[in-house]
Short mmCIF file of C-alpha atoms in Angstrom, two decimals:
data_model
loop_
_atom_site.label_atom_id
_atom_site.label_comp_id
_atom_site.label_asym_id
_atom_site.label_seq_id
_atom_site.Cartn_x
_atom_site.Cartn_y
_atom_site.Cartn_z
CA MET W 1 287.97 197.72 313.89
CA THR W 2 290.55 198.41 316.60
CA ARG W 3 290.64 201.78 318.29
CA GLY W 4 294.03 202.66 316.80
CA ARG W 5 292.92 201.80 313.28
CA LEU W 6 289.72 203.80 313.69
CA LEU W 7 291.59 206.85 314.96
CA SER W 8 294.13 206.72 312.13
CA LEU W 9 291.36 206.48 309.52
CA GLN W 10 289.55 209.41 311.13
CA PHE W 11 292.81 211.36 311.09
CA LEU W 12 293.34 210.43 307.44
CA ILE W 13 290.01 212.03 306.46
CA ALA W 14 291.10 215.31 308.08
CA VAL W 15 294.48 215.22 306.33
CA ILE W 16 292.97 214.52 302.89
CA THR W 17 290.36 217.27 303.28
CA LEU W 18 292.92 219.85 304.40
CA LEU W 19 295.33 218.83 301.67
CA ALA W 20 292.66 219.06 298.96
CA TRP W 21 291.56 222.43 300.32
CA HIS W 22 295.15 223.68 300.37
CA LEU W 23 295.94 222.50 296.82
CA ALA W 24 292.68 223.81 295.38
CA THR W 25 293.21 227.27 296.87
CA THR W 26 296.97 227.73 296.24
CA VAL W 27 298.06 225.65 293.22
CA PRO W 28 296.66 226.89 289.89
CA ILE W 29 295.63 224.17 287.43
CA GLY W 30 295.98 225.35 283.85
CA GLY W 31 296.27 228.95 285.04
CA VAL W 32 293.01 228.78 287.06
CA THR W 33 292.84 228.42 290.83
CA LEU W 34 290.02 225.97 291.50
CA LEU W 35 288.87 227.74 294.67
CA PRO W 36 289.66 231.47 294.70
CA PRO W 37 291.46 232.24 298.00
CA PHE W 38 289.36 235.37 298.43
CA PHE W 39 286.26 233.22 298.94
CA PHE W 40 287.81 230.11 300.40
CA SER W 41 290.96 231.35 302.19
CA ASN W 42 293.41 228.47 302.78
CA PRO W 43 294.27 226.10 305.66
CA VAL W 44 297.57 227.82 306.48
CA ASP W 45 296.00 231.26 306.91
CA VAL W 46 293.16 229.81 308.93
CA ALA W 47 295.55 227.88 311.20
CA ALA W 48 297.67 231.02 311.63
CA ARG W 49 294.57 232.98 312.60
CA ILE W 50 293.48 230.40 315.17
CA PHE W 51 297.01 230.30 316.57
CA LYS W 52 297.09 234.10 316.79
CA TRP W 53 293.78 234.21 318.67
CA PHE W 54 294.99 231.74 321.27
CA ALA W 55 298.52 233.22 321.43
CA GLU W 56 297.17 236.71 322.03
CA GLY W 57 294.47 235.32 324.30
CA THR W 58 291.65 237.33 322.70
CA ILE W 59 289.59 234.20 321.99
CA TRP W 60 289.12 233.20 325.65
CA LYS W 61 286.76 236.04 326.38
CA HIS W 62 284.53 235.06 323.45
CA LEU W 63 284.59 231.37 324.34
CA TRP W 64 283.70 232.22 327.91
CA VAL W 65 280.74 234.39 326.88
CA THR W 66 279.37 231.71 324.56
CA LEU W 67 279.86 229.04 327.23
CA ILE W 68 278.03 231.09 329.87
CA GLU W 69 275.16 231.85 327.52
CA ALA W 70 274.82 228.19 326.49
CA MET W 71 274.98 226.97 330.09
CA LEU W 72 272.37 229.44 331.31
CA ALA W 73 270.11 228.57 328.37
CA PHE W 74 270.53 224.87 329.12
CA VAL W 75 269.85 225.16 332.84
CA ILE W 76 266.88 227.52 332.57
CA GLY W 77 265.38 225.64 329.60
CA SER W 78 265.82 222.26 331.32
CA VAL W 79 264.32 223.32 334.65
CA ALA W 80 261.32 224.89 332.93
CA GLY W 81 260.96 221.88 330.63
CA VAL W 82 261.06 219.40 333.51
CA LEU W 83 258.54 221.33 335.62
CA ILE W 84 256.05 221.99 332.84
CA GLY W 85 256.54 218.54 331.31
CA PHE W 86 255.70 216.95 334.66
CA TRP W 87 252.74 219.23 335.20
CA PHE W 88 251.25 218.52 331.77
CA ALA W 89 251.78 214.78 332.08
CA GLN W 90 250.01 214.75 335.46
CA GLN W 91 247.17 216.98 334.27
CA PRO W 92 245.90 215.64 330.94
CA ARG W 93 243.25 218.39 330.78
CA VAL W 94 245.83 221.16 331.04
CA ALA W 95 247.90 219.38 328.40
CA ALA W 96 244.89 219.08 326.08
CA VAL W 97 244.01 222.78 326.45
CA PHE W 98 247.55 223.99 325.78
CA ASP W 99 248.34 221.41 323.10
CA PRO W 100 247.74 223.57 319.96
CA TYR W 101 249.69 226.48 321.43
CA VAL W 102 252.66 224.33 322.39
CA LYS W 103 252.72 222.91 318.87
CA ALA W 104 252.37 226.35 317.29
CA ILE W 105 255.22 227.89 319.30
CA ASN W 106 257.42 224.86 318.71
CA ALA W 107 256.78 225.04 314.97
CA LEU W 108 258.02 228.65 314.87
CA PRO W 109 261.61 229.04 313.57
CA ARG W 110 263.38 230.55 316.58
CA VAL W 111 265.54 232.86 314.46
CA VAL W 112 262.56 235.17 313.99
CA LEU W 113 262.40 235.59 317.76
CA ALA W 114 265.99 236.85 318.00
CA PRO W 115 265.26 240.49 317.06
CA ILE W 116 262.39 240.61 319.58
CA PHE W 117 264.60 239.19 322.32
CA THR W 118 267.24 241.79 321.44
CA LEU W 119 264.59 244.50 321.84
CA TRP W 120 263.40 243.06 325.15
CA PHE W 121 266.67 241.99 326.74
CA GLY W 122 269.23 244.22 325.00
CA LEU W 123 272.48 243.30 323.26
CA GLY W 124 274.01 241.57 326.30
CA ILE W 125 273.97 237.86 327.11
CA TRP W 126 270.31 237.62 328.16
CA SER W 127 268.86 237.94 324.66
CA LYS W 128 271.03 234.96 323.61
CA VAL W 129 270.08 233.01 326.71
CA ALA W 130 266.42 233.61 325.90
CA LEU W 131 266.89 232.30 322.37
CA GLY W 132 268.67 229.18 323.68
CA VAL W 133 265.95 228.64 326.28
CA THR W 134 263.22 228.55 323.61
CA LEU W 135 265.17 225.77 321.87
CA VAL W 136 266.18 223.72 324.93
CA PHE W 137 262.82 224.02 326.66
CA PHE W 138 260.85 222.17 324.00
CA ILE W 139 263.28 219.28 323.71
CA VAL W 140 263.33 218.72 327.47
CA PHE W 141 259.61 219.38 327.80
CA PHE W 142 258.60 216.80 325.17
CA ASN W 143 260.99 214.19 326.56
CA VAL W 144 259.92 214.60 330.17
CA TYR W 145 256.26 214.55 329.11
CA GLN W 146 256.88 211.36 327.17
CA GLY W 147 258.91 209.86 330.01
CA VAL W 148 256.11 210.33 332.52
CA LYS W 149 253.45 209.10 330.07
CA GLU W 150 255.38 206.05 328.97
CA VAL W 151 256.04 204.49 332.35
CA SER W 152 255.22 200.82 331.89
CA PRO W 153 251.72 200.10 333.31
CA THR W 154 253.10 196.93 334.91
CA VAL W 155 255.89 198.81 336.68
CA LEU W 156 253.32 201.34 337.85
CA ALA W 157 250.94 198.63 339.10
CA ASN W 158 253.86 196.92 340.82
CA ALA W 159 254.84 200.19 342.53
CA ARG W 160 251.29 200.59 343.83
CA MET W 161 251.14 197.00 345.03
CA LEU W 162 254.43 197.59 346.86
CA GLY W 163 252.65 200.27 348.84
CA MET W 164 253.89 203.48 347.21
CA ASN W 165 251.84 206.62 347.83
CA ASP W 166 251.63 209.45 345.30
CA ARG W 167 254.77 211.14 346.56
CA GLN W 168 256.76 207.91 346.47
CA LEU W 169 255.45 207.10 342.99
CA MET W 170 256.74 210.47 341.90
CA ARG W 171 260.15 209.93 343.43
CA HIS W 172 260.74 206.26 342.61
CA VAL W 173 258.88 205.84 339.31
CA TYR W 174 257.91 209.00 337.41
CA TRP W 175 261.00 211.03 338.21
CA PRO W 176 263.61 208.40 337.21
CA SER W 177 261.65 207.57 334.07
CA ALA W 178 261.37 211.22 333.05
CA LEU W 179 265.03 211.87 333.85
CA SER W 180 266.14 208.94 331.74
CA TRP W 181 264.25 210.36 328.79
CA MET W 182 265.67 213.78 329.45
CA PHE W 183 269.21 212.47 329.65
CA SER W 184 268.77 210.48 326.48
CA SER W 185 268.17 213.80 324.74
CA LEU W 186 271.03 215.52 326.55
CA HIS W 187 273.22 215.69 323.42
CA THR W 188 270.47 217.37 321.45
CA SER W 189 269.48 219.85 324.13
CA VAL W 190 273.06 220.87 324.96
CA GLY W 191 273.76 221.23 321.24
CA PHE W 192 270.72 223.46 320.83
CA ALA W 193 271.79 225.60 323.79
CA VAL W 194 275.03 226.34 321.93
CA VAL W 195 273.16 226.96 318.67
CA GLY W 196 270.87 229.44 320.43
CA ALA W 197 273.84 231.30 321.89
CA VAL W 198 275.82 231.47 318.65
CA VAL W 199 272.87 232.43 316.44
CA GLY W 200 271.91 235.11 318.95
CA GLU W 201 275.43 236.50 318.94
CA TYR W 202 275.54 236.39 315.18
CA LEU W 203 272.40 238.51 314.93
CA GLY W 204 273.61 241.23 317.25
CA SER W 205 276.07 241.28 320.11
CA ALA W 206 279.42 242.57 321.35
CA ALA W 207 281.14 239.27 322.24
CA GLY W 208 281.06 235.51 321.67
CA LEU W 209 281.95 233.07 318.90
CA GLY W 210 278.96 234.13 316.80
CA TYR W 211 280.12 237.73 317.13
CA ILE W 212 283.64 236.88 315.85
CA ILE W 213 282.25 235.08 312.83
CA GLN W 214 279.84 237.88 312.07
CA GLN W 215 282.57 240.56 312.41
CA ALA W 216 284.90 238.65 310.08
CA GLU W 217 282.13 238.25 307.52
CA GLY W 218 281.41 241.97 307.65
CA VAL W 219 284.91 242.77 306.33
CA PHE W 220 285.15 239.79 303.91
CA ASP W 221 287.77 238.24 306.20
CA VAL W 222 287.13 234.65 305.05
CA ALA W 223 290.09 233.27 307.04
CA GLY W 224 288.48 234.73 310.16
CA VAL W 225 285.13 233.13 309.32
CA PHE W 226 286.70 229.70 308.83
CA ALA W 227 288.83 230.10 311.95
CA GLY W 228 285.70 230.97 313.93
CA MET W 229 283.90 227.93 312.55
CA PHE W 230 286.75 225.59 313.50
CA VAL W 231 286.95 226.95 317.02
CA LEU W 232 283.17 226.61 317.32
CA ALA W 233 283.30 223.02 316.07
CA ALA W 234 286.04 222.10 318.57
CA PHE W 235 284.07 223.84 321.32
CA VAL W 236 280.93 221.81 320.53
CA ILE W 237 282.86 218.53 320.37
CA ALA W 238 284.46 219.24 323.76
CA ILE W 239 281.03 219.91 325.29
CA ASP W 240 279.56 216.82 323.65
CA TRP W 241 282.35 214.73 325.15
CA LEU W 242 281.53 216.10 328.61
CA VAL W 243 277.88 215.22 328.04
CA THR W 244 278.83 211.64 327.12
CA LEU W 245 280.84 211.32 330.33
CA THR W 246 277.92 212.62 332.41
CA GLU W 247 275.48 210.37 330.62
CA ASN W 248 277.52 207.22 331.23
CA ARG W 249 277.59 208.02 334.92
CA LEU W 250 273.89 208.80 335.25
CA LEU W 251 272.42 206.07 333.09
CA VAL W 252 274.34 203.01 334.31
CA TRP W 253 271.07 201.13 334.63
CA ARG W 254 270.42 201.38 330.92
CA PRO W 255 271.57 198.55 328.66
CA VAL W 256 273.25 200.79 326.09
CA ALA W 257 274.97 203.07 328.56
CA ALA W 258 276.25 200.04 330.45
CA GLU W 259 277.80 198.58 327.32
CA THR W 260 279.60 201.81 326.59
CA ARG W 261 280.85 201.80 330.14
CA THR W 262 282.31 198.32 330.00
CA GLN W 263 284.08 199.13 326.76
CA ALA W 264 285.72 202.21 328.20
CA MET U 1 237.03 165.01 344.04
CA SER U 2 238.81 163.59 347.05
CA ASN U 3 240.23 165.66 349.84
CA GLY U 4 243.96 165.51 350.38
CA ALA U 5 245.61 166.15 353.71
CA SER U 6 246.52 169.74 352.94
CA GLY U 7 243.05 170.41 351.53
CA ALA U 8 241.30 169.29 354.68
CA GLU U 9 243.65 171.37 356.74
CA ALA U 10 242.93 174.44 354.61
CA HIS U 11 239.19 173.99 355.17
CA SER U 12 239.43 174.61 358.87
CA ARG U 13 241.14 177.96 358.38
CA THR U 14 239.72 181.40 357.78
CA THR U 15 238.83 182.52 354.29
CA ALA U 16 241.54 184.76 352.82
CA VAL U 17 239.87 185.66 349.55
CA ALA U 18 236.19 185.44 348.75
CA LEU U 19 234.93 186.44 345.32
CA SER U 20 231.13 186.42 345.14
CA ASP U 21 229.35 186.60 341.80
CA VAL U 22 231.98 188.82 340.27
CA ASN U 23 231.28 190.32 336.84
CA ILE U 24 233.96 192.30 335.05
CA THR U 25 232.92 194.36 332.05
CA PHE U 26 235.13 196.72 330.08
CA ARG U 27 233.81 199.59 328.05
CA LEU U 28 235.32 199.50 324.58
CA ALA U 29 236.46 202.44 322.50
CA ASP U 30 233.69 201.90 319.94
CA SER U 31 231.05 202.43 322.68
CA GLY U 32 230.40 198.70 322.99
CA SER U 33 231.38 196.68 326.02
CA TYR U 34 233.21 193.43 326.64
CA THR U 35 232.39 191.10 329.51
CA ALA U 36 235.60 189.39 330.53
CA VAL U 37 234.41 187.47 333.57
CA GLU U 38 230.83 186.57 334.51
CA GLY U 39 229.44 185.28 337.79
CA ALA U 40 232.76 184.14 339.20
CA SER U 41 232.65 182.91 342.80
CA LEU U 42 235.74 181.56 344.45
CA GLU U 43 236.99 181.11 347.98
CA VAL U 44 240.61 180.74 348.91
CA ALA U 45 241.35 179.68 352.46
CA ASP U 46 244.24 181.11 354.42
CA GLY U 47 247.34 179.06 353.65
CA GLU U 48 245.81 177.46 350.57
CA PHE U 49 247.59 177.32 347.23
CA VAL U 50 245.01 177.67 344.45
CA ALA U 51 245.92 177.50 340.78
CA ILE U 52 243.58 179.09 338.26
CA VAL U 53 243.83 177.51 334.83
CA GLY U 54 242.09 178.50 331.63
CA PRO U 55 242.63 179.04 327.94
CA THR U 56 244.44 182.14 326.70
CA GLY U 57 242.39 185.32 327.04
CA CYS U 58 239.82 183.86 329.43
CA GLY U 59 240.10 186.63 332.00
CA LYS U 60 242.27 184.85 334.56
CA SER U 61 244.54 187.86 334.92
CA THR U 62 241.55 190.18 335.11
CA LEU U 63 240.20 188.19 338.03
CA LEU U 64 243.58 188.47 339.73
CA ASN U 65 243.72 192.24 339.14
CA VAL U 66 240.31 192.61 340.77
CA THR U 67 241.50 190.57 343.76
CA ALA U 68 244.52 192.87 343.96
CA GLY U 69 242.18 195.85 343.96
CA LEU U 70 243.87 197.37 340.90
CA PHE U 71 240.31 197.99 339.66
CA PRO U 72 236.90 197.19 341.14
CA PRO U 73 234.57 194.49 339.77
CA SER U 74 231.64 195.77 337.70
CA GLN U 75 229.31 193.67 339.86
CA GLY U 76 229.72 191.39 342.84
CA ARG U 77 231.91 191.56 345.91
CA VAL U 78 235.49 190.90 346.83
CA ASP U 79 236.16 190.13 350.49
CA ILE U 80 239.63 189.89 351.92
CA PHE U 81 239.75 188.16 355.31
CA GLY U 82 236.06 188.93 355.75
CA ALA U 83 236.29 192.64 354.95
CA ASN U 84 234.89 194.10 351.75
CA LEU U 85 237.72 195.25 349.50
CA ALA U 86 237.70 198.93 348.60
CA GLY U 87 240.71 200.27 346.74
CA LEU U 88 244.05 198.52 346.72
CA ASN U 89 244.38 195.17 348.45
CA ARG U 90 247.07 196.05 351.00
CA GLN U 91 247.32 192.51 352.32
CA SER U 92 248.44 191.02 349.04
CA GLY U 93 251.66 190.83 347.08
CA TYR U 94 251.51 190.59 343.30
CA LEU U 95 254.03 188.89 341.04
CA PHE U 96 253.37 190.08 337.51
CA GLN U 97 253.68 188.23 334.24
CA SER U 98 255.67 190.90 332.40
CA GLU U 99 258.72 192.83 333.58
CA ALA U 100 257.76 194.77 336.69
CA LEU U 101 261.12 195.52 338.34
CA PHE U 102 262.26 199.13 338.42
CA PRO U 103 264.93 199.21 335.72
CA TRP U 104 266.68 202.20 337.34
CA LYS U 105 267.15 200.41 340.66
CA THR U 106 269.67 197.66 341.42
CA ALA U 107 268.43 194.21 342.43
CA LEU U 108 269.04 195.11 346.07
CA GLU U 109 267.21 198.43 345.81
CA ASN U 110 264.35 196.71 344.00
CA VAL U 111 263.89 194.25 346.84
CA ALA U 112 264.34 196.87 349.58
CA ILE U 113 261.90 199.41 348.13
CA GLY U 114 258.76 197.67 349.43
CA LEU U 115 260.06 198.06 352.99
CA GLU U 116 261.31 201.60 352.47
CA THR U 117 257.90 202.75 351.27
CA ALA U 118 256.46 201.37 354.49
CA GLY U 119 258.85 203.51 356.52
CA THR U 120 261.57 200.99 357.38
CA PRO U 121 264.92 202.80 357.73
CA GLN U 122 267.03 202.36 354.60
CA SER U 123 269.91 200.51 356.27
CA GLU U 124 267.57 197.95 357.84
CA ALA U 125 265.58 197.57 354.61
CA ARG U 126 268.79 196.95 352.67
CA ALA U 127 270.04 194.40 355.17
CA ARG U 128 266.78 192.46 355.00
CA ALA U 129 266.76 192.77 351.19
CA GLN U 130 270.24 191.22 351.13
CA ASP U 131 268.86 188.34 353.21
CA TRP U 132 266.04 187.84 350.76
CA LEU U 133 268.36 187.94 347.76
CA THR U 134 270.36 185.18 349.42
CA ARG U 135 267.21 183.16 350.02
CA VAL U 136 266.31 183.28 346.33
CA GLY U 137 269.89 182.36 345.45
CA LEU U 138 271.08 185.79 344.28
CA GLY U 139 273.23 186.80 347.24
CA HIS U 140 275.99 188.16 345.02
CA PHE U 141 273.74 189.94 342.53
CA GLY U 142 272.62 192.86 344.70
CA PRO U 143 274.48 195.59 342.79
CA ARG U 144 273.27 194.42 339.35
CA TYR U 145 270.64 196.31 337.43
CA PRO U 146 267.71 194.26 336.04
CA HIS U 147 269.02 194.35 332.46
CA MET U 148 272.21 192.63 333.65
CA LEU U 149 270.20 189.68 334.99
CA SER U 150 268.70 186.74 333.08
CA GLY U 151 264.91 186.30 332.85
CA GLY U 152 264.95 183.68 335.61
CA GLN U 153 267.08 185.87 337.87
CA ARG U 154 264.72 188.80 337.34
CA LYS U 155 261.82 186.56 338.42
CA ARG U 156 263.75 185.63 341.56
CA VAL U 157 264.30 189.30 342.35
CA GLY U 158 260.58 189.86 341.72
CA LEU U 159 259.70 187.05 344.12
CA ALA U 160 261.98 188.50 346.82
CA GLN U 161 260.55 191.99 346.15
CA VAL U 162 257.03 190.72 346.86
CA LEU U 163 257.79 188.32 349.72
CA ILE U 164 259.94 190.74 351.75
CA ARG U 165 256.74 192.65 352.56
CA ASP U 166 255.32 189.46 354.04
CA PRO U 167 251.89 189.74 352.38
CA LYS U 168 249.15 187.48 353.68
CA ILE U 169 247.99 186.72 350.15
CA LEU U 170 250.23 186.07 347.18
CA LEU U 171 248.83 186.76 343.72
CA MET U 172 250.81 185.36 340.81
CA ASP U 173 249.98 185.98 337.16
CA GLU U 174 251.76 183.39 335.01
CA PRO U 175 254.94 184.44 336.77
CA PHE U 176 257.11 181.82 335.11
CA GLY U 177 255.45 182.05 331.71
CA PRO U 178 258.35 183.59 329.77
CA LEU U 179 260.96 181.21 331.22
CA ASP U 180 262.33 178.03 329.64
CA ALA U 181 261.14 174.62 330.90
CA GLN U 182 264.10 173.87 333.18
CA THR U 183 264.08 177.30 334.78
CA ARG U 184 260.33 177.01 335.36
CA GLN U 185 260.85 173.79 337.23
CA ILE U 186 263.58 175.31 339.41
CA MET U 187 261.45 178.39 340.07
CA GLY U 188 258.47 176.18 340.95
CA ASN U 189 260.53 174.33 343.55
CA LEU U 190 261.91 177.60 344.91
CA LEU U 191 258.39 178.96 345.21
CA LEU U 192 257.14 175.86 347.07
CA ASP U 193 260.17 176.01 349.33
CA LEU U 194 259.56 179.65 350.28
CA TRP U 195 255.82 179.13 350.52
CA SER U 196 256.06 176.11 352.83
CA ALA U 197 257.93 178.24 355.39
CA ASP U 198 254.84 180.28 356.28
CA ARG U 199 252.00 179.06 353.99
CA LYS U 200 250.39 182.18 352.62
CA ALA U 201 247.18 182.04 350.60
CA VAL U 202 248.20 181.86 346.95
CA MET U 203 246.27 182.53 343.76
CA PHE U 204 248.45 181.27 340.95
CA VAL U 205 247.24 181.96 337.41
CA THR U 206 248.66 179.79 334.64
CA HIS U 207 247.68 178.18 331.38
CA ASP U 208 249.93 175.20 332.10
CA LEU U 209 247.87 172.44 333.71
CA GLU U 210 250.92 170.37 334.71
CA GLU U 211 252.45 173.33 336.52
CA ALA U 212 249.12 173.99 338.22
CA ILE U 213 248.74 170.44 339.57
CA ALA U 214 252.38 170.17 340.57
CA LEU U 215 252.25 173.33 342.67
CA SER U 216 248.79 173.67 344.14
CA ASP U 217 246.27 172.33 346.67
CA ARG U 218 243.37 173.14 344.36
CA VAL U 219 242.99 173.65 340.63
CA VAL U 220 240.21 175.93 339.42
CA ILE U 221 239.28 175.84 335.72
CA MET U 222 237.87 178.82 333.86
CA SER U 223 235.93 178.62 330.61
CA ALA U 224 237.00 180.34 327.42
CA GLY U 225 236.16 184.07 327.21
CA PRO U 226 234.24 186.27 326.66
CA ALA U 227 232.10 186.06 329.79
CA ALA U 228 234.40 183.44 331.28
CA ARG U 229 233.05 181.47 334.22
CA ILE U 230 234.56 179.10 336.72
CA ILE U 231 233.60 175.63 335.51
CA GLY U 232 235.58 173.25 337.64
CA ASP U 233 237.30 172.94 341.01
CA TRP U 234 239.58 170.00 341.85
CA ARG U 235 241.47 169.22 345.04
CA VAL U 236 245.01 168.01 344.52
CA PRO U 237 245.60 165.12 346.96
CA LEU U 238 249.35 164.90 346.32
CA THR U 239 251.45 165.00 349.47
CA ARG U 240 253.83 167.78 350.40
CA PRO U 241 256.68 168.57 350.32
CA ARG U 242 256.72 168.02 346.58
CA ASP U 243 259.35 168.21 343.91
CA THR U 244 257.70 169.71 340.83
CA ALA U 245 259.61 167.35 338.52
CA GLU U 246 259.19 164.14 340.51
CA VAL U 247 255.54 164.70 341.30
CA LYS U 248 254.78 164.41 337.59
CA LEU U 249 255.70 160.71 337.76
CA ASP U 250 253.09 160.04 340.46
CA PRO U 251 250.12 157.92 339.15
CA GLU U 252 247.75 160.17 341.11
CA PHE U 253 249.14 163.13 339.16
CA HIS U 254 248.30 161.37 335.88
CA ARG U 255 244.80 160.45 336.97
CA LEU U 256 244.10 164.03 338.01
CA HIS U 257 245.65 165.48 334.88
CA ARG U 258 243.49 163.22 332.67
CA ASP U 259 240.42 164.15 334.67
CA ILE U 260 240.92 167.90 334.52
CA TRP U 261 242.14 167.90 330.94
CA GLN U 262 238.81 166.45 329.75
CA THR U 263 237.09 169.58 331.00
CA LEU U 264 239.83 171.97 329.99
CA LYS U 265 240.32 170.61 326.48
CA ALA U 266 236.86 171.65 325.27
CA GLU U 267 237.47 175.18 326.56
CA VAL U 268 240.89 175.42 324.99
CA MET U 269 239.41 174.43 321.62
CA LYS U 270 236.66 177.04 322.05
CA GLY U 271 239.28 179.62 322.93
CA TYR U 272 241.25 178.84 319.79
CA GLU U 273 238.16 179.12 317.60
CA GLN U 274 237.35 182.54 319.07
CA THR U 275 240.80 184.00 318.79
CA GLY U 276 241.45 182.38 315.42
CA GLY U 277 244.59 180.77 316.80
CA GLY U 278 245.57 177.13 316.85
#
């Protein structure tokens, strides 16, 4: 499929969905509106709301807050995940001792932590950052741990035969291997950083995309809820696109990344 | 077993590798143990090219790993240039059977790394790596990552990566095993070419008897595992320089091949029976 054809088909899906939504919410069939506008709003109202937010400029503040929270959660979660992942992989005994606790904490739905974080860190950005960190940390941690563990024994033996000491092994073998695993999960971890921020805002805050959606819901402003969701979706897609760009730069040595690069 | 010119020459030199009564036993997960190699004694003179041939799974690679110092023998001694080996064998270079290049480094970086770890400044290491890439016929492939190279090209990079460190002993574990027949022949000639420049001691493990005779000064045969032993040692009287394809037409090559194959065949059949292959 050519790029133009693909794009037009993707566009077609959006048009059909919006059209169906619009007809179902505004044109009565046999005296009954299929989707009551009170519960489903309609595309025109939602578009008008999004336009109003950007025209008045009120949305920027919320986007900025969510972005900052997500970025802080990503950076703190990643750094902690890399450090502890490396430590555990190098110290199998430590890993074995902590194993059940790591699994237990990871199995916990993070939403239940949100109220505690709000108590500890207040209603500002830090309670949201904390929530995001608990999500990002485990993804990065598991990937780095795996990356260090799964270094090919032959590559490792080769590195030793080429005269590498422990420090050089770390720098030339373990570190690149762990990073490649971490970067391969970059989409997931960045996505979870945003989820942590938005869910945190939704459960109690004074700004951010989650806050807008929650406020609109509180007054049955369905157009506001949908508008918030669309802005959030666009926001996540934009971030995901940035991640793809970064990834293609950092993982040139990988077969898949290289193919994507030559296509671009 | 007649002595060829190169064999006699090798005899007068110092001993590079001496394995004395080496036993290698692995402990298995189910608390049993598996003896891979038993009572192996082998001497490789400095500058001598020795091929080790045996059926699949006979512990050839294990013997090589012990010589490399990747793990110690369960019993017996390993001496490298007269000194007992403890830990890694720093005087040897090892070309592995499976992929051993660093996938996150370019061909050039892969070749240069062995010098950089030894403290050579990066610019000098890179310049010498470029030289080596040219010598193995990959002068223009420096910026490529391993996955962008063919299997044969990766082996060439591997060869340059090992040789740039100028090891006194070269250990090779079926290095050309995964390659197609033509590429193997080309790689064999390249190896002989590079080797003849400064004649290092070589231990070349293979299961291909023809390849072994074509390349080496001596062919050592191992029995089928478990508890594999060295059961034969032939000198290869063929003259050098050799072409690995042409040498196979030499009547002496055929005589030797027939001779060695009689011993090897029985072991190969035993090996098949044990592994259920064949």
